[in-house]
Structure formats: structure tokens, C-alpha cells
Short mmCIF file of C-alpha atoms in Angstrom, two decimals:
data_model
loop_
_atom_site.label_atom_id
_atom_site.label_comp_id
_atom_site.label_asym_id
_atom_site.label_seq_id
_atom_site.Cartn_x
_atom_site.Cartn_y
_atom_site.Cartn_z
CA MET A 1 371.09 87.88 97.35
CA SER A 2 370.93 89.37 93.98
CA ILE A 3 368.31 90.82 91.54
CA HIS A 4 368.11 90.56 88.09
CA ILE A 5 365.87 92.93 86.36
CA ILE A 6 364.37 91.77 82.53
CA ARG A 7 362.70 94.81 80.88
CA PHE A 8 360.02 94.45 78.15
CA GLN A 9 358.35 97.37 76.02
CA GLU A 10 355.01 94.88 75.96
CA VAL A 11 354.03 91.41 77.04
CA THR A 12 350.48 89.79 78.06
CA SER A 13 351.56 89.56 81.57
CA THR A 14 354.73 90.01 83.61
CA ASN A 15 353.10 87.21 85.63
CA ASP A 16 352.99 85.12 82.76
CA ILE A 17 356.59 85.81 81.85
CA MET A 18 357.76 84.80 85.46
CA MET A 19 355.92 81.75 85.93
CA SER A 20 357.74 80.38 83.02
CA HIS A 21 360.98 81.40 83.73
CA PRO A 22 363.84 79.48 85.04
CA LEU A 23 363.79 79.29 88.72
CA PRO A 24 366.49 81.51 90.12
CA ALA A 25 369.74 80.00 92.42
CA ASN A 26 371.16 80.76 95.74
CA GLY A 27 368.04 82.83 97.04
CA ASP A 28 368.22 85.25 93.98
CA ILE A 29 365.55 87.50 92.63
CA VAL A 30 364.22 87.92 89.32
CA VAL A 31 362.18 90.67 88.06
CA ALA A 32 360.20 91.36 84.85
CA THR A 33 359.01 94.93 84.12
CA ALA A 34 356.96 96.14 81.21
CA ALA A 35 355.76 99.50 79.75
CA CYS A 36 352.56 97.64 78.68
CA GLN A 37 350.66 94.89 79.62
CA THR A 38 347.92 93.26 76.84
CA LYS A 39 346.36 91.18 79.38
CA GLY A 40 347.01 92.17 82.51
CA ARG A 41 345.75 90.25 85.19
CA GLY A 42 344.18 90.87 88.83
CA GLN A 43 342.36 88.70 91.29
CA GLY A 44 339.82 86.23 89.52
CA ALA A 45 338.53 87.58 86.37
CA ASN A 46 339.53 91.01 86.95
CA ARG A 47 341.68 92.80 84.75
CA TRP A 48 344.41 95.61 85.52
CA GLU A 49 344.26 98.86 83.61
CA SER A 50 347.11 100.63 82.94
CA GLN A 51 348.05 103.04 80.15
CA GLN A 52 351.39 102.35 78.13
CA GLY A 53 354.57 103.75 80.12
CA LYS A 54 352.35 105.37 82.91
CA ASN A 55 352.63 102.87 85.53
CA LEU A 56 354.37 100.35 87.33
CA LEU A 57 354.17 96.77 85.97
CA MET A 58 356.11 94.22 87.25
CA SER A 59 356.39 90.62 88.63
CA ILE A 60 358.91 89.50 91.11
CA LEU A 61 360.12 85.77 90.78
CA THR A 62 361.35 83.93 94.15
CA SER A 63 361.93 80.32 95.36
CA PRO A 64 361.24 80.28 98.61
CA VAL A 65 361.96 76.91 99.93
CA GLU A 66 361.89 77.69 103.21
CA VAL A 67 358.46 78.38 103.84
CA ALA A 68 355.70 75.49 104.17
CA ALA A 69 352.51 75.64 102.15
CA GLY A 70 350.71 76.04 105.08
CA GLU A 71 352.52 79.53 106.19
CA GLN A 72 352.37 80.91 102.67
CA TYR A 73 350.33 84.02 103.35
CA VAL A 74 353.36 85.51 105.22
CA LEU A 75 354.60 86.20 101.73
CA SER A 76 351.77 88.06 100.81
CA MET A 77 352.11 90.05 103.97
CA ALA A 78 355.60 91.08 103.21
CA GLY A 79 354.90 91.83 99.41
CA ALA A 80 352.18 94.22 100.73
CA LEU A 81 354.16 95.59 103.37
CA ALA A 82 356.85 96.46 101.08
CA LEU A 83 354.61 98.32 98.61
CA LYS A 84 353.55 100.32 101.52
CA ARG A 85 356.80 101.42 102.95
CA ALA A 86 358.18 102.42 99.62
CA LEU A 87 355.26 104.79 99.16
CA ASP A 88 355.50 105.86 102.62
CA SER A 89 359.12 106.63 102.11
CA LEU A 90 358.39 108.18 98.63
CA CYS A 91 355.85 111.00 100.26
CA ALA A 92 358.51 111.42 103.34
CA ASP A 93 361.04 112.21 100.71
CA CYS A 94 358.96 114.43 98.46
CA GLY A 95 358.24 116.62 101.39
CA ASN A 96 354.52 115.12 101.41
CA ALA A 97 354.83 112.90 104.42
CA ASP A 98 351.17 114.28 105.63
CA LYS A 99 350.14 112.37 102.41
CA ALA A 100 351.57 108.91 103.48
CA GLN A 101 347.83 107.90 104.10
CA PHE A 102 348.53 104.30 102.71
CA SER A 103 346.88 101.16 104.20
CA LEU A 104 346.80 97.27 103.00
CA LYS A 105 343.45 96.21 102.00
CA TRP A 106 343.03 92.65 102.66
CA PRO A 107 344.79 90.38 101.06
CA ASN A 108 347.07 92.63 99.47
CA ASP A 109 345.54 95.87 97.95
CA ILE A 110 347.26 98.86 98.49
CA TYR A 111 344.86 101.86 99.22
CA TRP A 112 345.43 105.61 99.71
CA ASN A 113 342.35 106.78 102.10
CA ASP A 114 339.19 104.86 100.60
CA LEU A 115 340.88 104.45 96.80
CA LYS A 116 342.94 102.04 95.25
CA ILE A 117 346.67 102.73 94.04
CA SER A 118 347.97 99.09 93.76
CA GLY A 119 346.92 95.42 93.25
CA THR A 120 348.88 92.32 93.65
CA LEU A 121 348.34 89.01 91.79
CA ILE A 122 350.38 86.17 93.69
CA GLU A 123 350.89 82.76 91.92
CA THR A 124 352.78 80.05 93.61
CA SER A 125 353.70 76.31 92.88
CA LEU A 126 354.62 73.58 95.42
CA CYS A 127 357.43 71.11 95.90
CA GLY A 128 355.91 68.57 98.21
CA LYS A 129 355.30 70.52 101.54
CA THR A 130 357.18 73.72 100.83
CA LEU A 131 356.86 76.44 98.05
CA GLN A 132 358.83 76.06 94.94
CA ARG A 133 357.93 79.15 92.96
CA CYS A 134 356.44 82.41 94.24
CA VAL A 135 355.51 85.21 91.61
CA PHE A 136 354.29 88.78 92.99
CA GLY A 137 352.50 90.37 90.25
CA ILE A 138 352.22 94.26 90.80
CA GLY A 139 350.63 96.58 89.30
CA LEU A 140 350.85 100.32 90.91
CA ASN A 141 349.55 103.59 89.44
CA VAL A 142 351.97 106.08 89.53
CA ASN A 143 351.40 108.65 86.57
CA GLN A 144 348.11 107.69 85.01
CA HIS A 145 345.51 110.51 85.04
CA THR A 146 342.47 108.98 83.89
CA PHE A 147 340.85 105.69 84.32
CA THR A 148 338.32 104.37 82.13
CA GLY A 149 338.23 100.48 82.82
CA GLY A 150 335.51 100.85 85.41
CA ALA A 151 337.23 100.16 88.52
CA PRO A 152 335.48 101.95 91.16
CA ASN A 153 338.13 104.02 93.19
CA PRO A 154 341.26 104.19 91.35
CA VAL A 155 344.12 106.59 92.36
CA SER A 156 347.98 107.26 91.10
CA LEU A 157 350.89 108.71 92.65
CA CYS A 158 350.71 111.83 90.49
CA ALA A 159 347.07 112.70 91.41
CA ILE A 160 348.21 112.47 95.28
CA LEU A 161 351.52 114.35 95.11
CA GLY A 162 350.42 116.53 92.27
CA ARG A 163 353.39 115.91 89.84
CA GLU A 164 354.57 112.88 87.93
CA ILE A 165 356.97 110.43 89.45
CA ASP A 166 359.68 108.70 88.14
CA THR A 167 358.57 105.15 87.71
CA ASP A 168 361.86 103.36 87.85
CA GLY A 169 362.69 104.83 90.73
CA VAL A 170 359.46 103.66 92.58
CA MET A 171 360.22 100.25 91.33
CA HIS A 172 363.79 100.34 93.09
CA ARG A 173 362.07 101.42 96.22
CA VAL A 174 359.81 98.71 96.31
CA LEU A 175 362.40 96.11 95.56
CA LYS A 176 364.66 97.46 98.54
CA GLU A 177 361.75 97.20 100.93
CA PHE A 178 360.72 93.71 99.48
CA VAL A 179 364.24 92.34 99.94
CA GLN A 180 364.56 93.53 103.55
CA LEU A 181 360.98 91.93 104.13
CA TYR A 182 361.55 88.42 102.05
CA GLN A 183 364.94 87.82 103.95
CA SER A 184 363.21 88.10 107.22
CA VAL A 185 360.35 85.73 106.01
CA ILE A 186 362.98 83.19 104.55
CA SER A 187 365.29 83.41 107.75
CA GLY A 188 361.92 82.61 110.04
CA GLU A 189 361.33 86.22 111.49
CA ARG A 190 357.84 86.12 110.96
CA THR A 191 355.88 87.65 113.87
CA ALA A 192 356.92 90.81 113.33
CA ILE A 193 355.67 91.10 109.92
CA VAL A 194 352.33 89.62 110.53
CA HIS A 195 351.77 92.14 113.18
CA ALA A 196 353.23 95.05 111.12
CA TYR A 197 350.66 93.84 108.23
CA ASN A 198 347.57 93.74 110.76
CA ALA A 199 348.29 97.21 112.44
CA ALA A 200 348.45 98.38 108.55
CA LEU A 201 345.14 97.11 107.40
CA TYR A 202 342.51 99.24 105.82
CA ARG A 203 339.46 99.62 108.17
CA ARG A 204 341.78 98.51 110.89
CA HIS A 205 339.60 100.38 113.55
CA GLY A 206 335.98 101.04 114.07
CA VAL A 207 333.03 98.92 112.49
CA HIS A 208 332.34 98.95 108.93
CA ALA A 209 330.15 97.14 106.35
CA TYR A 210 330.89 93.99 104.72
CA ARG A 211 329.13 91.71 102.13
CA LEU A 212 328.65 88.20 101.78
CA ASN A 213 329.75 87.17 98.08
CA ALA A 214 327.20 84.01 98.04
CA THR A 215 324.12 85.71 99.27
CA GLY A 216 324.53 89.61 98.78
CA GLU A 217 323.51 89.92 102.58
CA THR A 218 325.35 92.92 104.27
CA PHE A 219 326.46 93.13 107.85
CA ASN A 220 328.55 95.57 110.00
CA ALA A 221 331.96 94.04 111.67
CA ALA A 222 335.31 95.12 113.33
CA ILE A 223 338.61 93.63 112.24
CA VAL A 224 340.01 91.09 114.80
CA GLY A 225 342.95 90.30 112.29
CA VAL A 226 344.27 88.04 109.66
CA GLY A 227 346.55 85.41 110.45
CA LEU A 228 349.45 83.01 108.40
CA ASP A 229 346.19 81.15 107.25
CA GLY A 230 345.29 84.41 105.15
CA LEU A 231 341.54 84.44 106.75
CA LEU A 232 340.00 87.64 107.91
CA ARG A 233 338.56 87.57 111.23
CA LEU A 234 335.87 89.91 112.03
CA ARG A 235 333.87 90.57 114.82
CA LYS A 236 330.11 91.18 114.37
CA GLU A 237 328.07 93.71 116.17
CA ASN A 238 326.37 90.59 118.12
CA GLY A 239 330.07 89.79 119.30
CA GLU A 240 330.28 86.78 117.30
CA GLU A 241 333.60 86.25 115.36
CA GLU A 242 334.12 84.65 112.25
CA ALA A 243 336.60 84.19 109.85
CA PHE A 244 336.26 84.43 105.96
CA ALA A 245 338.27 83.38 102.91
CA LEU A 246 339.21 85.84 100.08
CA LYS A 247 335.98 84.92 97.57
CA GLU A 248 333.39 84.58 100.46
CA ILE A 249 333.35 88.45 101.46
CA GLY A 250 333.79 92.07 99.84
CA PHE A 251 334.01 95.24 101.28
CA VAL A 252 331.14 97.73 101.23
CA LEU A 253 333.13 100.89 99.59
CA GLN A 254 332.08 104.36 99.95
CA ARG A 255 331.21 105.98 96.35
#
């Protein structure tokens, strides 16, 4: 498996580039990275704020034909785990292992304590019942000091570690972890990925507040887990368990 990296100074969105790029052959991976995105996208109508040249903006193109459409969420799990493992190893190598307090906020954001350091936008296309194209669009805050876009809880690596970090080095760490996990996915070794993802979930322990997006109603619940269907299963205080899709529920965050 080879990695082909394409570098841009400015694009609308690295995901836009990779969604129209020819599919890689022989299980290879193609990566688009840019210093600046003019229309960086997040989930739904959200935008991703990034100062030019300060952060890691990249999209990873794969062709995971070995993965059935109904099990595609394992790819999201693998991508999130790759980011967490890269950040954990970076903190350890910088002599700040005590600051490796990263977790996976369902479905695939990366949190440091209660602050968001990375978001992922995954876009796919199908061929029959299997995946033909899967693009992992990653925005990771690396050296940005101030955020003015209205995001409620952003943080960056430089804020955590107290110094600026080489963005290219971070990218190669992420890609190293991604390749290992992606190879596990396409070879069918998925149980360990699901287990590791659930073990690393934000708010994995304890009872926390959630909000129903349709009504605004809030309730307290504990996380049971996430399966290959991508649904978040919660146990409410009355013992009732319920599964939620991405747009059905939100986390009530402390400000």
C-alpha cells in the first residue's frame, strides 16, 4: 500500500478535491492537503475555521471495496482512532504524556478534555452493496492561537503543549496510524477497532446530559456503546436503553 500526497496552497475544500479525484488502484491511498480552505466544511451546514498555514487540513481518499455498505461506520471508527493515537504519541514524544487526555466524541470528533481539537467529515459513494469511494476530511487545530468563528469550545495543540508543532510531522503521524487501522478494516479485523473506539469515547463513564434535537428536551444518560451501525446507545436514568442517529441527539456541553 502506497500513499500519494498532493499539496495545495489554497482550495475550496480538500474533500471536494478527493471526491472528484480518480480512485486509487492496488489499495493505495491518496491524500490532499492544503494550507488554506476557502470553504472548509464540517457536518451538515457547519464550517471549519482555520487560519492560513496554521493547522492540518487534509482529506484521505480510499477505495474500500472490501467493506459492505452496512458496516461502513467501522471506517469512521478507524479514522477517529488514528487521530487519537497520533496525538497521544505526539504528546508522549514531546515529554508531555500527562497531557494526552484525548477522547473520541461520537461520531468522530477528537476532544481534549471538554475542548474540540479536531473534526472529520466523511463522504462516501457506493458500488452495489459495497463502498467504492471513502474520503476522510480532517481538520486538526495545530498552531492556531485564537478562534473567532463562533465554535463553542476549540483548542489547538500549541495551546495544549505550550509551543508550536510542525504540521507536516503531525500529518505523517496521522497517516502512519491511519494506514495500520485501515489495513485492519479491509482485512476483516474489525472487532478490535470497535472495542478500542468504544473504550476511547468521550463521556464513556458516568451519567451526562444530552439534548433531543427535534424538541430541545434534555435528559441524563450513560453511554452503552456504538456499533457498526453508527448508532449511539444510551441508558437513561430510568434504566431504559435507546439508540440515536447522528442528527437526533446532541451533547450538552459545559461552557
